[in-house]
Structure formats: structure tokens, C-alpha cells
Amino acid sequence: MATRTSRRRLLRGLAAGLPALAAGGALAQVGVLKAHEKPKSNPLPGDPGEWRGQFFQQALAERANGSAVETPVKPSELPGTAAVGQDAPSAAPRAAAALSEKADLVRMQEELRRALQKPVDQRKWTMVIDLRKCIGCSACTVACKAENHLPPGVVYRPVIEEETGTYPNVTRRFLPRPCMQCDDPPCVSVCPVGATSKRPDGIVVVDYNACIGCRYCITACPYGARYFDFGENYTDGTPRKEPYEEAPSPEYGREWKRDRGKSPVGNVRKCQFCLHRLNAGMLPACVTTCVGAATYFGDKNDPDSFVNELITSGRAIRLKEEMGTDPKVYYLV
Amino acid sequence: MRVAGARRQTMVPMVLALLWVVALAAGAVGVVQRLMTGHELSGYTSTIPWGLWVAAYVYLIGLSAGAFLLSTLIYVFGVRRLEPVGKLALFTALVCLLAALLAIWMDLGHMGRFYEVYTRGNPRSMMAWMVWLYTAYSVLLVAELWFALRGDLLARSAQPGFRGRLAASLLGRFGEAFAPSRGTAGDPDYDATADLRVVRVLGAVGVPLAIAFHGGVGALFGVVGARGFWNAPLYPLMFLVGALVSGGGLLTFIVAFFWPERDGERHRDVVSLLGRITLGLLALYALMVWAEYSITLYAAIPASSRPLYQVLGGPYPWVFWVFQVLLGTLVPAVILLARPRSVGWVGTAAFLVAASFLATRLNIVIPGLVEPQLPGLDRAYIDSRLTYQYFPSVMEWLVLIFVAAVATGLFYAGFRGLPLVVGRKEVSS
Ligand code: SF4
Ligand code: SF4
């Protein structure tokens, strides 16, 4: 119960604390924001950095005056943060969970660094998503939107929700769907100009400066993981673009400023496992943001890696294996 | 049909000309919108990424391949009775090809990068092969048309006026590239049989080329394993037969209504033969559609059968039942069976076949995309660009109207300016 409350609080914090860019995505996610019904004014104005700061200030103040404390959120309970708090006895199970989550992230981080020491063609980036741990919060969706500066209609990692059964025996299942980074990717072979290709480390990338925008690859992807950048903005129909829309996307380690007629507008876009972060020694944004700590990442060519442990746990499946695409995203069921 | 009465004779072309101007102007608005705003005003989405323009492209390129393959009946397979329509068929093929390329060019996200298919084409992509093949085909088509026309151009080049000058310039500058030594304007040693031989060779090369490239368009869809609806080995063949049906229909319509001497027995013969060819092809295509639909529905594998249910009873069932079945198949078949020797009726039926084939193409392109690739993906993220429903936007229709107007204009210009029809009376305009 306590864990759940703290998670909910954390969620609330996340939802409020993500940069303003996320707001567009989050609104669209709940169906509020359609292409033609944009809100008249941005509900979250200002500089994202400053905004995030305000959130933390406010949280600290609430904690200090006790106004927000039925079950206080200790920094120690946040996944991947500092050590156990003073009230260790009562919080022991929570702390243990938090510790293991922290350990998971730290371990993956270390493995990432280790993999980066190897030549690029000896790594095989792989993702594992634990469907029993995913709580369907869509924080990864939003984090990805923020990280890659994705415009409306471009969603690299939606979370598919599935509801089964009838009351009172009902259950919901959540399935995040990034690009599977197929080892035999049908999107690569169809591309008429070779703009889509598979890197030596297995990540399937789009060369924005080469893609002619024919959208053949969208039809060929069995997982619906490709999106066309129609050139739309969250602030269409309002007097000006917001700073988060002007800021360039860091994809592929370059600065892509969206502008009419300029790449990546008019291109097909897709999840690339946050390649720009990987190459900087960071885990993908969806992994570090995952509230349920359900997303794992690592090098499948490393026999001792966490992902290898999970893949061989007997719980791992892949989507549409019958297509022969050999996905590098595994799901634990 | 003979146009009766002097008034109607001037009224009809006037109205048609007016319609054409309006269509061109309205279409131009769409093109300007497309060029100014990119793809922002489109109706297609990330989930249904291909729409009206792709269907129109497949349709027009099919018309081109069909008209070309019919021309080879004359030049390669020696069907003498059809000889009068040979050049017209080649020219129709050329105009349809240009229109198809215009439509698909508008569809590209980066129009300025089309050349990359030549500079960095991917030989594993059916799309790249299709582009390479139709490039070869277009070169061949222009060459064949020129050789087929040269005799008549020579005869014409001596005449005064615009047509004479056009003929001379086509022979002169353009002609030098093909046959520098012979047949420049006014050459007395012109040898028509030599040209016909060249036409025959080019036509013979063109047969496998046209089959490869339009079969390739079918393969472009057929190879997409992710779309159960498209992933059918029958597709290349269906596309070829479809090209012949629609191209045959278009040619029959043109010959029926645009022939200069529309009351002769010879004209009636040609039209009725073309009508019968179209009817045969129509029956063959209907058989293929039946094979595809019945087997898919019986096997009931959701990936391919669900899209089919969308065709038969989805949001736009009239595209199939009204356009493809009724106006595109049943009505023309009945007309062609009941009035096989009436030029007017055969021409009307052929027009129905040719025009409604766009619906058939739409019923291939769109349904293949309407099924979410993973169950629940349609509800995973709500956005107007992520819906699995599609209806062309106004801009898309306008651009298509522009393409149609340009094609009609080109055709008419060629029809008036070039010696496409044997024995054509020189009508003053
Ligand atoms: S999931 Fe789709 S986009 Fe990603 S590699 Fe596979 S085919 Fe390509
Ligand atoms: S849209 Fe771009 S990446 Fe996709 S197939 Fe066409 S050229 Fe290649």
C-alpha cells in the first residue's frame, strides 16, 4: 500500500514536473489535444528548466511545513536515488525495493559503459520490458517525447492498454511499444534510397538528410513503429511557437531544428533507443524514467549482462516472431 | 455518336473548355497549398500513410502500361486492324505516365530529393526498381513514339502554320538525337519501313519492360509482409491485367469519341474490336478479384480478411459496390454485351471501365493500411495523425484535379498538334 501511494505521488510529481514540452504530449495522450483543437494558451508557460526548479522548490516547501505529508516521499524511495532513510525498520521492504531498483539502474549503467569500450560492431543493444511491472503510466511515452522533441502525431513509444475479463474478474495489461530494432528489419530493405539502415550495433536509423519521405517503410513495419513528421506543432493556431518547439531535437547526435520543408519535417521518424544518449554513456530516456522500473536495457553480446539474464529467465517473448524480423525488444510475461 | 446541330457543335467544346479552365484553376490552388504548407493539410496519416495520390499514381501508371501494351498488339504482334490507333495509344501512354509521375511527386515528403533514387538507389527495394524501370520505359516510349510519328511529321513539316513548325522542330533538334543521318525535315530519301522496324524493335523491348515495371508496381505492394491484405503472390498479375483493362478502356473511349471520321465502317470495326478486348480483360480481372476475395474471406485470417470486410462494409462501401462493381464492371459488361457494335455505347462503357478503375486502385491501397499492426495500437495514443480512418482532404482532391487537368490538356494539345491519327482531316481550330 505504502509503496503504491509513494508511486502515485511520484507519478503526480512526474506528471507535473516534466518540462513544458511534455505537456503537449500528455494532453494529447488523454485525448484532449487534437490537431485542430489546440488550447488557446499554453497551460505551462515559461522556461522548462525554471519550471522544473519551481516544482522542486514547491515540493521541498510542502515537505518542510508538513502540509503534504500523509506518507512522506523520501528521496530514498525514489528509484535510483540515494540510500535508505532514518526510519529504516518500518520502511524496510520499500527500501529494499528501492535499493534493488537503484541497483538495477546502476548495474545497467555500468554495463552500458562496459559495452561502449568495445568496438561498435560487437555491441548488440537490446531492451527488455517486464509487463508485470509496467503500471501503464506512460511516463516513458512522455519522457521520449521530451527527449527527442517529438511533434504532434509522432510517438516513438506509445503504451498499448489491454483490458480483459468482465467485472469482477477484470484485468488490465500495458504494453509499451518502442521500435523493435529488428535484426532483420523489413523497413530497411524497402527504403528506395537506403535512408533507413541498420547500424553495426543493431539500431535501425533514419538518415534524415537522405529520406525522401515516400513512407514505404511505414507500410512495411509490422509493429507500426514509424511516423511521418507532417510539420505540425502543438501551438498551431496560436500566435507563436513555444520555446520547447523551437529547441532542436538531439537525435543522432545532431541538432535538428524543425522548420517547414526542412528535415526532419517531411521525413519518417522512429525510436532509435536514444542513440545520442547511448553514445554519451547514458541509458535511453524511457529506461531511466520508467516508474515501474519495468524497462531494462543492455548489450546482448555481453554474456553477463542484465538483459541476458532476463531473456533467459524463461519469461521472455517477442512480438510477431512469425514475421521473421528477429526483434531486439523482449517482453517478460 | 454524331453530334447533331450546329449549336450543340459549338456549345459542347465551349462548356468542356470552360470546365477544364475551372478544374485547372481550382487544382492550382491545391498545388499552391501543397507547396506552401507541405503535408500539413493532407488527410493521410502516420497510420494510413498512403492515400488518394498513391492510388491515383498506381491508376495512372496502370493506364500508361495498359495503353502501351495494347500498342504492341499493333507494332509487335501485327494486329493490322488496330493499326490506326497505334500512335494514339503510345501518346496516351506517355501522357498517363507523366500524370502519374506528377501525382507521386506531390506525395513525396521531400520533393527535391527524388533524384536520390538514381544516385543512391537501394537495389533491395521494389520501389527503387519500379523507378528505374519506368525511367527506362519512359525513354523507350518517347523514342518509339518519335519513330512511329516521323513519317507523318516529315509530311507535315513542309506545311505552313503552327503544326508544320512543330513537326519541323520535333524532327530537327529533337530528331537529331535519335537518327542524325536520316530523315531531317524535307529529306527526300526518307524510308518509312526502316522506321517501322525500329518501332517494332522498341516495342518488343518494351513488352517485357512494361510487364516488369507494372508487375513491379504490384510486387511493391505484394512484398509487404506486414500487410496481410497486400501480401498476395497474385498481385503482380492482377496489376498487369488491371493495367490492361483500364488502359484498354481508356483507349477505346478515346478512339470512340475523338476519332476524326466517326461515321465510317472502319471506325466502327476498330471500336468494336477494342470493346471486345476490354470486355475480355474485364472478365479476367473480375475472375482474379473473385479468386482473391473468396479465398481471403474463406480462410478468414484476420490480417487479410478484416481489411476485406472494410472494403465490403466499412465506412465507404460505396467505393466498392457502386464504383468498382456496378459502374466499373456490371454496367459496362452489360453494355458491351448488348451493344457491341454501337460506337457510342461501347465508348461510354469503356469510359466507365477506365474512370471507375481509380476506385479499384483505392480499394487496394487503402484497405491494406486500415488494420492496426498490433491490437490496441489504434487506442494507445489519441491523435488525429494516428487514426486508422482516412478520407482524402480537400487539398488532396484539388491536387488530383490539377493532375487530371494537366493530363487532359497535354492530351488535347498532342491530339491537335501531332499527327497521331492516321487519315485525320486537318481540322481548323
Ligand atoms: S520495429 Fe519497425 S521500424 Fe523498428 S526496426 Fe522493426 S520494422 Fe523497422
Ligand atoms: S520514407 Fe524515408 S526512410 Fe522511409 S522508405 Fe521512404 S525514403 Fe526510406
Tab-separated table of N, CA, C and O in Angstrom, chain A residues 211-279:
chain	number	residue	atom	x	y	z
A	211	CYS	N	16.322	10.754	-46.502
A	211	CYS	CA	14.952	10.240	-46.622
A	211	CYS	C	14.128	11.147	-47.540
A	211	CYS	O	14.082	12.356	-47.357
A	212	ILE	N	13.475	10.539	-48.539
A	212	ILE	CA	12.683	11.332	-49.484
A	212	ILE	C	11.220	11.452	-49.033
A	212	ILE	O	10.423	12.098	-49.685
A	213	GLY	N	10.889	10.770	-47.943
A	213	GLY	CA	9.526	10.885	-47.408
A	213	GLY	C	8.483	10.132	-48.201
A	213	GLY	O	7.336	10.565	-48.282
A	214	CYS	N	8.881	8.975	-48.761
A	214	CYS	CA	7.912	8.201	-49.548
A	214	CYS	C	6.975	7.388	-48.660
A	214	CYS	O	5.929	6.950	-49.101
A	215	ARG	N	7.389	7.116	-47.432
A	215	ARG	CA	6.570	6.439	-46.430
A	215	ARG	C	6.347	4.950	-46.712
A	215	ARG	O	5.479	4.312	-46.136
A	216	TYR	N	7.165	4.398	-47.610
A	216	TYR	CA	7.070	2.965	-47.888
A	216	TYR	C	7.417	2.174	-46.620
A	216	TYR	O	6.805	1.158	-46.317
A	217	CYS	N	8.408	2.690	-45.879
A	217	CYS	CA	8.849	1.976	-44.679
A	217	CYS	C	7.741	1.904	-43.634
A	217	CYS	O	7.670	0.936	-42.877
A	218	ILE	N	6.886	2.920	-43.594
A	218	ILE	CA	5.790	2.884	-42.610
A	218	ILE	C	4.886	1.691	-42.914
A	218	ILE	O	4.457	0.971	-42.016
A	219	THR	N	4.647	1.482	-44.213
A	219	THR	CA	3.758	0.368	-44.559
A	219	THR	C	4.429	-0.972	-44.240
A	219	THR	O	3.744	-1.948	-43.967
A	220	ALA	N	5.760	-1.000	-44.289
A	220	ALA	CA	6.458	-2.283	-44.160
A	220	ALA	C	6.720	-2.697	-42.718
A	220	ALA	O	7.052	-3.846	-42.463
A	221	CYS	N	6.603	-1.776	-41.764
A	221	CYS	CA	6.910	-2.118	-40.375
A	221	CYS	C	5.752	-2.894	-39.751
A	221	CYS	O	4.641	-2.382	-39.678
A	222	PRO	N	5.999	-4.109	-39.292
A	222	PRO	CA	4.906	-4.913	-38.729
A	222	PRO	C	4.439	-4.437	-37.355
A	222	PRO	O	3.481	-4.971	-36.815
A	223	TYR	N	5.152	-3.463	-36.778
A	223	TYR	CA	4.832	-3.046	-35.422
A	223	TYR	C	4.279	-1.621	-35.358
A	223	TYR	O	4.056	-1.095	-34.274
A	224	GLY	N	4.120	-1.000	-36.498
A	224	GLY	CA	3.593	0.369	-36.529
A	224	GLY	C	4.509	1.335	-35.817
A	224	GLY	O	4.051	2.279	-35.177
A	225	ALA	N	5.822	1.126	-35.940
A	225	ALA	CA	6.759	1.908	-35.130
A	225	ALA	C	7.319	3.117	-35.871
A	225	ALA	O	8.268	3.738	-35.405
A	226	ARG	N	6.755	3.439	-37.032
A	226	ARG	CA	7.302	4.556	-37.811
A	226	ARG	C	6.265	5.651	-38.009
A	226	ARG	O	5.082	5.367	-38.160
A	227	TYR	N	6.736	6.864	-37.999
A	227	TYR	CA	5.833	8.019	-38.035
A	227	TYR	C	6.329	9.035	-39.042
A	227	TYR	O	7.528	9.227	-39.203
A	228	PHE	N	5.374	9.685	-39.675
A	228	PHE	CA	5.736	10.742	-40.625
A	228	PHE	C	5.633	12.082	-39.910
A	228	PHE	O	4.666	12.326	-39.187
A	229	ASP	N	6.624	12.915	-40.086
A	229	ASP	CA	6.587	14.260	-39.499
A	229	ASP	C	5.861	15.179	-40.483
A	229	ASP	O	6.417	15.580	-41.509
A	230	PHE	N	4.611	15.487	-40.162
A	230	PHE	CA	3.774	16.290	-41.061
A	230	PHE	C	4.090	17.782	-40.960
A	230	PHE	O	3.500	18.585	-41.674
A	231	GLY	N	4.973	18.155	-40.046
A	231	GLY	CA	5.316	19.566	-39.915
A	231	GLY	C	4.392	20.321	-38.992
A	231	GLY	O	4.398	21.558	-38.979
A	232	GLU	N	3.590	19.592	-38.225
A	232	GLU	CA	2.654	20.271	-37.327
A	232	GLU	C	3.299	20.586	-35.982
A	232	GLU	O	4.284	19.946	-35.586
A	233	ASN	N	2.713	21.571	-35.301
A	233	ASN	CA	3.208	21.975	-33.984
A	233	ASN	C	2.070	21.976	-32.992
A	233	ASN	O	0.907	22.143	-33.358
A	234	TYR	N	2.427	21.840	-31.723
A	234	TYR	CA	1.404	21.863	-30.684
A	234	TYR	C	0.711	23.229	-30.627
A	234	TYR	O	-0.431	23.336	-30.221
A	235	THR	N	1.421	24.243	-31.035
A	235	THR	CA	0.873	25.592	-30.912
A	235	THR	C	0.257	26.098	-32.211
A	235	THR	O	0.000	27.286	-32.342
A	236	ASP	N	0.036	25.191	-33.171
A	236	ASP	CA	-0.601	25.626	-34.417
A	236	ASP	C	-1.914	26.330	-34.092
A	236	ASP	O	-2.683	25.859	-33.250
A	237	GLY	N	-2.141	27.446	-34.724
A	237	GLY	CA	-3.370	28.191	-34.473
A	237	GLY	C	-3.236	29.182	-33.330
A	237	GLY	O	-4.187	29.879	-33.005
A	238	THR	N	-2.072	29.232	-32.716
A	238	THR	CA	-1.827	30.234	-31.666
A	238	THR	C	-0.821	31.252	-32.215
A	238	THR	O	-0.151	30.981	-33.213
A	239	PRO	N	-0.693	32.392	-31.564
A	239	PRO	CA	0.146	33.444	-32.141
A	239	PRO	C	1.616	33.061	-32.339
A	239	PRO	O	2.248	33.506	-33.276
A	240	ARG	N	2.175	32.245	-31.441
A	240	ARG	CA	3.598	31.955	-31.657
A	240	ARG	C	3.950	30.552	-31.172
A	240	ARG	O	3.231	29.957	-30.369
A	241	LYS	N	5.069	30.083	-31.666
A	241	LYS	CA	5.581	28.788	-31.222
A	241	LYS	C	6.157	28.933	-29.826
A	241	LYS	O	6.663	30.000	-29.468
A	242	GLU	N	6.091	27.874	-29.060
A	242	GLU	CA	6.679	27.894	-27.722
A	242	GLU	C	8.153	27.502	-27.811
A	242	GLU	O	8.563	26.818	-28.755
A	243	PRO	N	8.936	27.919	-26.802
A	243	PRO	CA	10.365	27.620	-26.849
A	243	PRO	C	10.663	26.132	-27.013
A	243	PRO	O	11.593	25.750	-27.718
A	244	TYR	N	9.853	25.291	-26.371
A	244	TYR	CA	10.147	23.850	-26.484
A	244	TYR	C	9.968	23.347	-27.903
A	244	TYR	O	10.489	22.299	-28.269
A	245	GLU	N	9.205	24.081	-28.704
A	245	GLU	CA	9.054	23.669	-30.094
A	245	GLU	C	10.171	24.208	-30.976
A	245	GLU	O	10.470	23.660	-32.031
A	246	GLU	N	10.749	25.299	-30.524
A	246	GLU	CA	11.862	25.892	-31.285
A	246	GLU	C	13.159	25.136	-31.013
A	246	GLU	O	14.056	25.107	-31.852
A	247	ALA	N	13.253	24.547	-29.816
A	247	ALA	CA	14.512	23.897	-29.441
A	247	ALA	C	14.769	22.707	-30.359
A	247	ALA	O	13.866	21.949	-30.672
A	248	PRO	N	16.013	22.560	-30.810
A	248	PRO	CA	16.306	21.473	-31.745
A	248	PRO	C	16.278	20.104	-31.063
A	248	PRO	O	16.544	19.987	-29.873
A	249	SER	N	15.970	19.097	-31.856
A	249	SER	CA	15.992	17.726	-31.341
A	249	SER	C	17.430	17.199	-31.409
A	249	SER	O	18.133	17.452	-32.389
A	250	PRO	N	17.854	16.462	-30.379
A	250	PRO	CA	19.246	15.988	-30.363
A	250	PRO	C	19.439	14.646	-31.052
A	250	PRO	O	20.502	14.039	-30.922
A	251	GLU	N	18.445	14.188	-31.792
A	251	GLU	CA	18.526	12.846	-32.355
A	251	GLU	C	19.796	12.644	-33.183
A	251	GLU	O	20.235	13.539	-33.893
A	252	TYR	N	20.324	11.441	-33.104
A	252	TYR	CA	21.509	11.035	-33.856
A	252	TYR	C	22.708	11.943	-33.585
A	252	TYR	O	23.585	12.133	-34.431
A	253	GLY	N	22.676	12.576	-32.417
A	253	GLY	CA	23.829	13.384	-32.032
A	253	GLY	C	23.975	14.673	-32.815
A	253	GLY	O	25.062	15.259	-32.852
A	254	ARG	N	22.874	15.110	-33.434
A	254	ARG	CA	22.943	16.382	-34.149
A	254	ARG	C	21.820	17.283	-33.676
A	254	ARG	O	20.981	16.855	-32.903
A	255	GLU	N	21.807	18.488	-34.126
A	255	GLU	CA	20.733	19.396	-33.724
A	255	GLU	C	19.768	19.570	-34.886
A	255	GLU	O	20.123	20.145	-35.912
A	256	TRP	N	18.571	19.048	-34.704
A	256	TRP	CA	17.567	19.128	-35.765
A	256	TRP	C	16.532	20.157	-35.388
A	256	TRP	O	15.722	19.914	-34.514
A	257	LYS	N	16.580	21.275	-36.052
A	257	LYS	CA	15.590	22.313	-35.776
A	257	LYS	C	14.457	22.125	-36.769
A	257	LYS	O	14.676	22.122	-37.983
A	258	ARG	N	13.261	21.955	-36.245
A	258	ARG	CA	12.118	21.704	-37.127
A	258	ARG	C	11.669	22.999	-37.787
A	258	ARG	O	11.454	24.001	-37.124
A	259	ASP	N	11.540	22.930	-39.083
A	259	ASP	CA	11.066	24.074	-39.843
A	259	ASP	C	10.396	23.543	-41.093
A	259	ASP	O	10.792	22.493	-41.600
A	260	ARG	N	9.428	24.275	-41.569
A	260	ARG	CA	8.689	23.842	-42.752
A	260	ARG	C	9.641	23.487	-43.895
A	260	ARG	O	10.504	24.289	-44.251
A	261	GLY	N	9.465	22.295	-44.438
A	261	GLY	CA	10.269	21.888	-45.584
A	261	GLY	C	11.668	21.402	-45.250
A	261	GLY	O	12.399	20.950	-46.123
A	262	LYS	N	12.059	21.523	-43.972
A	262	LYS	CA	13.421	21.112	-43.597
A	262	LYS	C	13.361	19.832	-42.767
A	262	LYS	O	12.511	19.705	-41.891
A	263	SER	N	14.288	18.925	-42.988
A	263	SER	CA	14.333	17.705	-42.191
A	263	SER	C	14.463	18.069	-40.720
A	263	SER	O	15.147	19.043	-40.397
A	264	PRO	N	13.796	17.338	-39.829
A	264	PRO	CA	13.053	16.091	-40.052
A	264	PRO	C	11.599	16.268	-40.498
A	264	PRO	O	10.917	15.267	-40.654
A	265	VAL	N	11.132	17.500	-40.709
A	265	VAL	CA	9.786	17.647	-41.281
A	265	VAL	C	9.808	17.022	-42.685
A	265	VAL	O	10.758	17.214	-43.436
A	266	GLY	N	8.771	16.250	-42.987
A	266	GLY	CA	8.730	15.567	-44.282
A	266	GLY	C	9.489	14.253	-44.299
A	266	GLY	O	9.596	13.622	-45.339
A	267	ASN	N	10.015	13.866	-43.139
A	267	ASN	CA	10.729	12.593	-43.040
A	267	ASN	C	9.926	11.602	-42.220
A	267	ASN	O	8.998	11.974	-41.514
A	268	VAL	N	10.363	10.357	-42.306
A	268	VAL	CA	9.816	9.350	-41.407
A	268	VAL	C	10.737	9.260	-40.200
A	268	VAL	O	11.959	9.343	-40.326
A	269	ARG	N	10.125	9.168	-39.020
A	269	ARG	CA	10.894	9.164	-37.779
A	269	ARG	C	10.555	7.936	-36.940
A	269	ARG	O	9.452	7.409	-37.045
A	270	LYS	N	11.470	7.557	-36.123
A	270	LYS	CA	11.259	6.363	-35.299
A	270	LYS	C	12.172	6.358	-34.091
A	270	LYS	O	13.161	7.094	-34.052
A	271	CYS	N	11.823	5.523	-33.135
A	271	CYS	CA	12.662	5.309	-31.953
A	271	CYS	C	14.025	4.756	-32.386
A	271	CYS	O	14.109	3.880	-33.233
A	272	GLN	N	15.084	5.303	-31.806
A	272	GLN	CA	16.429	4.798	-32.100
A	272	GLN	C	17.155	4.470	-30.804
A	272	GLN	O	18.372	4.618	-30.702
A	273	PHE	N	16.395	4.008	-29.795
A	273	PHE	CA	16.978	3.655	-28.493
A	273	PHE	C	17.771	4.828	-27.922
A	273	PHE	O	18.762	4.632	-27.212
A	274	CYS	N	17.393	6.060	-28.229
A	274	CYS	CA	18.125	7.245	-27.760
A	274	CYS	C	19.616	7.129	-28.066
A	274	CYS	O	20.468	7.300	-27.178
A	275	LEU	N	19.905	6.851	-29.297
A	275	LEU	CA	21.298	6.648	-29.711
A	275	LEU	C	22.219	7.771	-29.236
A	275	LEU	O	23.365	7.526	-28.821
A	276	HIS	N	21.718	8.999	-29.262
A	276	HIS	CA	22.557	10.130	-28.846
A	276	HIS	C	22.907	10.029	-27.370
A	276	HIS	O	23.974	10.452	-26.954
A	277	ARG	N	22.003	9.467	-26.581
A	277	ARG	CA	22.294	9.288	-25.152
A	277	ARG	C	23.248	8.118	-24.951
A	277	ARG	O	24.205	8.210	-24.171
A	278	LEU	N	22.981	7.026	-25.661
A	278	LEU	CA	23.851	5.846	-25.523
A	278	LEU	C	25.299	6.227	-25.778
A	278	LEU	O	26.198	5.902	-24.994
A	279	ASN	N	25.490	6.941	-26.886
A	279	ASN	CA	26.866	7.280	-27.249
A	279	ASN	C	27.498	8.238	-26.249
A	279	ASN	O	28.729	8.365	-26.205
